[in-house]
XYZ file of N, CA, C and O in Angstrom:
340
model
N 9.384 15.792 9.578
C 8.461 14.744 10.235
C 8.034 13.743 8.944
O 7.756 14.342 7.785
N 7.826 12.468 9.456
C 7.731 11.545 8.293
C 6.077 11.605 8.260
O 5.150 11.844 8.792
N 5.509 11.226 7.213
C 4.266 11.273 6.223
C 3.955 9.594 6.372
O 4.346 8.805 6.096
N 2.517 9.625 6.910
C 1.808 7.916 6.774
C 1.180 7.855 5.768
O 0.334 8.853 5.274
N 1.386 6.601 4.990
C 0.383 6.429 3.983
C -0.265 5.325 4.293
O 0.309 4.262 4.809
N -1.346 5.122 3.789
C -2.417 4.131 4.278
C -2.963 3.443 2.879
O -3.278 3.735 2.149
N -2.936 2.011 2.872
C -3.415 1.192 1.832
C -4.481 0.241 2.501
O -4.277 -0.213 3.452
N -5.814 0.536 1.906
C -6.828 -0.552 2.199
C -6.614 -1.868 1.188
O -6.875 -1.636 0.145
N -6.399 -2.891 2.135
C -6.493 -4.284 1.167
C -7.557 -5.354 1.406
O -7.738 -5.646 2.447
N -7.942 -5.518 0.640
C -9.208 -6.562 0.637
C -8.307 -8.067 1.241
O -7.251 -8.384 1.187
N -9.127 -8.506 1.900
C -8.974 -9.900 2.674
C -8.906 -10.833 1.751
O -8.248 -11.722 1.912
N -9.973 -11.105 1.076
C -10.604 -12.530 0.346
C -9.905 -12.195 -0.977
O -10.632 -11.546 -1.905
N -8.692 -12.561 -1.376
C -8.180 -12.496 -2.466
C -7.568 -13.576 -2.950
O -7.065 -14.376 -1.816
N -7.340 -14.058 -4.283
C -6.717 -15.303 -4.469
C -5.153 -15.309 -4.843
O -4.826 -14.109 -4.064
N -4.530 -16.698 -4.610
C -3.420 -16.614 -4.428
C -2.487 -15.474 -5.291
O -1.410 -15.043 -4.992
N -2.679 -15.250 -6.586
C -2.119 -14.452 -7.699
C -2.166 -12.790 -7.188
O -1.323 -12.210 -7.027
N -3.147 -12.339 -6.724
C -3.499 -11.419 -5.963
C -2.818 -11.115 -4.555
O -1.958 -10.157 -4.532
N -2.486 -12.073 -3.967
C -1.783 -12.093 -2.570
C -0.098 -11.821 -2.996
O 0.247 -11.141 -2.610
N -0.094 -12.481 -4.089
C 1.333 -12.314 -4.539
C 1.832 -11.014 -4.844
O 2.742 -10.384 -4.441
N 0.977 -10.631 -5.706
C 1.154 -9.249 -6.058
C 0.989 -8.077 -4.964
O 1.602 -6.978 -5.070
N 0.437 -8.342 -3.766
C 0.271 -7.386 -2.885
C 1.719 -7.386 -2.290
O 2.074 -6.656 -1.912
N 1.663 -8.765 -1.806
C 3.362 -8.996 -1.344
C 4.435 -8.299 -2.043
O 5.179 -7.489 -1.281
N 4.359 -8.456 -3.182
C 5.574 -7.879 -4.117
C 5.504 -6.222 -4.116
O 6.405 -5.596 -4.024
N 4.255 -5.790 -4.003
C 4.080 -4.220 -3.870
C 4.831 -3.965 -2.234
O 5.628 -2.953 -2.354
N 4.429 -4.478 -1.359
C 5.137 -4.309 -0.086
C 6.759 -4.371 -0.117
O 7.455 -3.658 0.362
N 7.286 -5.629 -0.581
C 8.409 -5.555 -0.698
C 9.136 -4.742 -1.546
O 10.183 -4.159 -1.051
N 8.611 -4.130 -2.460
C 9.170 -3.207 -3.390
C 9.119 -1.955 -2.659
O 10.408 -1.236 -2.851
N 8.115 -1.349 -2.084
C 8.149 -0.264 -1.246
C 9.326 -0.041 -0.329
O 9.915 0.604 -0.076
N 9.803 -1.495 0.301
C 10.633 -1.417 1.331
C 12.276 -1.676 0.773
O 13.100 -0.901 1.252
N 12.185 -2.505 -0.555
C 13.196 -2.392 -1.219
C 14.131 -1.154 -1.869
O 14.807 -0.690 -1.702
N 12.955 -0.408 -1.978
C 13.160 1.019 -2.774
C 13.463 2.005 -1.711
O 13.740 3.298 -1.985
N 13.298 1.616 -0.267
C 13.874 2.593 0.640
C 12.573 3.624 0.964
O 13.113 4.692 1.411
N 11.691 3.263 0.333
C 10.486 4.359 0.768
C 10.153 4.243 2.397
O 9.549 5.151 2.944
N 10.324 2.884 2.866
C 9.843 2.876 4.351
C 10.810 1.711 4.995
O 11.334 0.571 4.020
N 10.814 1.236 5.977
C 11.238 0.227 6.770
C 10.423 -0.972 7.020
O 10.765 -2.159 7.189
N 9.241 -0.678 7.406
C 8.340 -1.553 8.416
C 6.932 -1.229 7.471
O 6.518 -0.059 7.515
N 5.929 -2.006 7.428
C 4.614 -1.817 6.859
C 3.660 -2.617 7.990
O 3.775 -3.942 8.320
N 2.875 -1.715 8.641
C 2.003 -2.154 9.590
C 0.688 -2.869 9.183
O 0.459 -1.762 8.262
N 0.298 -3.830 9.895
C -1.233 -4.302 9.033
C -2.354 -4.447 10.435
O -1.773 -5.179 11.375
N -3.303 -4.075 10.071
C -4.163 -4.153 11.140
C -5.633 -4.247 10.442
O -5.744 -4.261 9.340
N -6.637 -4.937 11.381
C -7.958 -5.426 10.599
C -8.298 -4.044 10.596
O -8.610 -2.977 11.559
N -8.957 -3.452 9.556
C -9.823 -2.579 9.369
C -11.554 -2.891 9.935
O -12.015 -2.147 10.434
N -11.931 -4.046 9.187
C -13.070 -4.648 9.286
C -13.012 -6.157 8.942
O -11.789 -6.563 8.547
N -14.307 -6.771 8.881
C -14.175 -7.838 8.605
C -13.867 -8.077 7.028
O -13.382 -9.337 6.604
N -13.873 -7.288 6.119
C -13.542 -7.359 4.903
C -11.980 -6.828 4.499
O -11.583 -6.938 3.435
N -11.469 -6.146 5.040
C -10.540 -5.205 4.625
C -8.976 -5.211 5.772
O -9.467 -4.975 7.016
N -8.190 -5.169 5.538
C -6.775 -4.877 6.460
C -6.469 -3.534 6.044
O -6.739 -2.860 5.058
N -6.009 -2.862 6.921
C -5.244 -1.434 6.747
C -3.973 -1.448 6.609
O -3.578 -1.978 7.843
N -3.184 -1.162 5.870
C -1.640 -1.399 5.843
C -1.197 0.084 5.940
O -1.456 0.972 5.144
N -0.345 0.165 6.861
C 0.369 1.655 6.741
C 1.608 1.865 7.054
O 2.290 0.600 7.773
N 2.129 2.778 6.531
C 3.550 2.948 6.720
C 3.962 4.333 6.891
O 3.339 5.286 5.992
N 5.189 4.748 7.352
C 5.738 5.994 7.084
C 6.895 6.111 6.043
O 7.307 5.404 5.922
N 6.872 7.384 5.484
C 7.903 7.593 4.579
C 8.299 9.179 4.781
O 7.616 9.752 5.521
N 9.508 9.628 4.266
C 9.831 11.066 4.619
C 8.898 11.898 3.621
O 8.393 11.608 2.501
N 8.720 13.184 3.979
C 7.843 14.362 3.164
C 8.347 14.104 1.820
O 7.656 14.576 1.047
N 9.896 14.069 1.728
C 10.299 14.198 0.156
C 9.845 12.920 -0.436
O 9.520 13.195 -2.033
N 9.391 11.896 -0.186
C 9.160 10.908 -0.928
C 7.627 10.445 -1.067
O 7.209 9.863 -1.872
N 6.739 11.283 -0.107
C 5.355 11.071 -0.108
C 4.751 11.174 -1.477
O 4.021 10.145 -1.957
N 4.874 12.157 -2.332
C 4.321 11.850 -3.777
C 4.657 10.917 -4.427
O 4.288 10.556 -5.183
N 6.005 10.633 -4.476
C 6.593 9.647 -5.146
C 6.119 8.179 -4.863
O 5.925 7.730 -5.559
N 5.870 8.129 -3.616
C 5.320 6.782 -3.143
C 3.907 6.571 -3.612
O 3.442 5.523 -4.082
N 2.898 7.862 -3.351
C 1.653 7.735 -3.785
C 1.536 7.414 -5.153
O 0.899 6.539 -5.832
N 2.460 7.899 -6.219
C 2.479 7.565 -7.506
C 2.863 6.240 -8.333
O 1.922 5.667 -8.872
N 3.593 5.857 -7.142
C 4.256 4.701 -7.590
C 3.178 3.507 -7.083
O 2.900 2.690 -7.969
N 2.607 3.719 -6.047
C 1.225 2.587 -5.703
C 0.394 2.664 -6.506
O -0.209 1.743 -6.981
N -0.079 3.938 -6.912
C -1.208 3.930 -7.809
C -0.830 3.219 -9.138
O -1.686 2.656 -10.046
N 0.401 3.764 -9.935
C 0.699 3.203 -10.859
C 0.628 1.457 -10.554
O 0.616 0.753 -12.075
N 1.429 1.181 -9.665
C 1.308 -0.506 -9.389
C -0.252 -1.164 -9.402
O -0.335 -1.918 -10.023
N -1.053 -0.362 -8.742
C -2.056 -0.737 -8.778
C -2.611 -1.001 -10.261
O -3.585 -1.880 -10.660
N -2.677 0.071 -10.713
C -3.122 0.094 -12.122
C -2.447 -0.898 -13.313
O -3.443 -1.707 -13.868
N -1.219 -1.051 -13.081
C -0.688 -1.969 -14.056
C -0.633 -3.665 -13.474
O -0.289 -4.295 -14.449
N -1.085 -3.643 -12.254
C -1.063 -5.023 -12.040
C -2.674 -5.390 -11.627
O -2.945 -6.483 -11.355
N -3.784 -4.532 -12.136
C -4.992 -4.944 -12.547
C -5.468 -5.092 -10.696
O -6.042 -6.318 -10.407
N -5.056 -4.371 -9.967
C -5.452 -4.494 -8.154
C -6.611 -3.519 -7.709
O -6.570 -3.447 -6.920
N -7.148 -2.869 -8.751
C -8.183 -1.877 -8.045
C -9.144 -2.169 -7.362
O -9.693 -1.622 -6.564
N -9.762 -3.581 -7.152
C -10.441 -4.070 -6.542
C -9.935 -4.670 -5.376
O -10.691 -5.171 -4.558
N -8.668 -4.664 -5.159
C -8.045 -5.312 -4.020
C -7.398 -3.988 -3.150
O -7.066 -4.406 -1.910
N -6.521 -3.293 -3.855
C -5.875 -2.252 -2.627
C -6.519 -0.881 -3.510
O -6.715 -0.515 -4.569
N -6.835 -0.093 -2.117
C -6.957 1.420 -2.148
C -6.171 2.190 -1.607
O -6.061 1.830 -0.276
N -5.554 3.110 -2.030
C -4.606 3.872 -1.404
C -5.732 5.183 -0.636
O -6.876 5.572 -1.131
N -5.512 5.056 0.505
C -6.652 5.913 1.393
C -5.892 7.202 1.482
O -4.618 7.490 1.845
N -7.043 7.976 1.259
C -6.343 9.579 1.237
C -6.087 10.061 2.839
O -6.906 9.764 3.612
N -5.053 10.713 2.750
C -4.627 11.349 4.268
C -4.491 12.866 4.099
O -4.312 13.317 3.052
N -4.630 13.316 4.981
C -4.604 14.834 5.401
C -3.326 15.440 5.105
O -2.290 14.556 4.968
N -3.070 16.505 4.081
C -1.861 16.814 3.470
C -1.405 17.937 4.802
O -1.833 18.789 5.094
């Protein structure tokens, strides 16, 4: 059964931040971690981006996202939302 990963993304970001977020999403798709990323309004400040990945890739995807957030200075923009294991 696929596992869902959720990312909380700030709505009010600059163009550079927006480009980094789009690059992250594109990389998740191009690496084959998912085929589609769903975007929904969480509230007036954040979007909730969610996607499914295989259980075999869940830890790898979470590690990749955390590393990407750290290396691209996006800690104030993207948060990996904890999901039940």
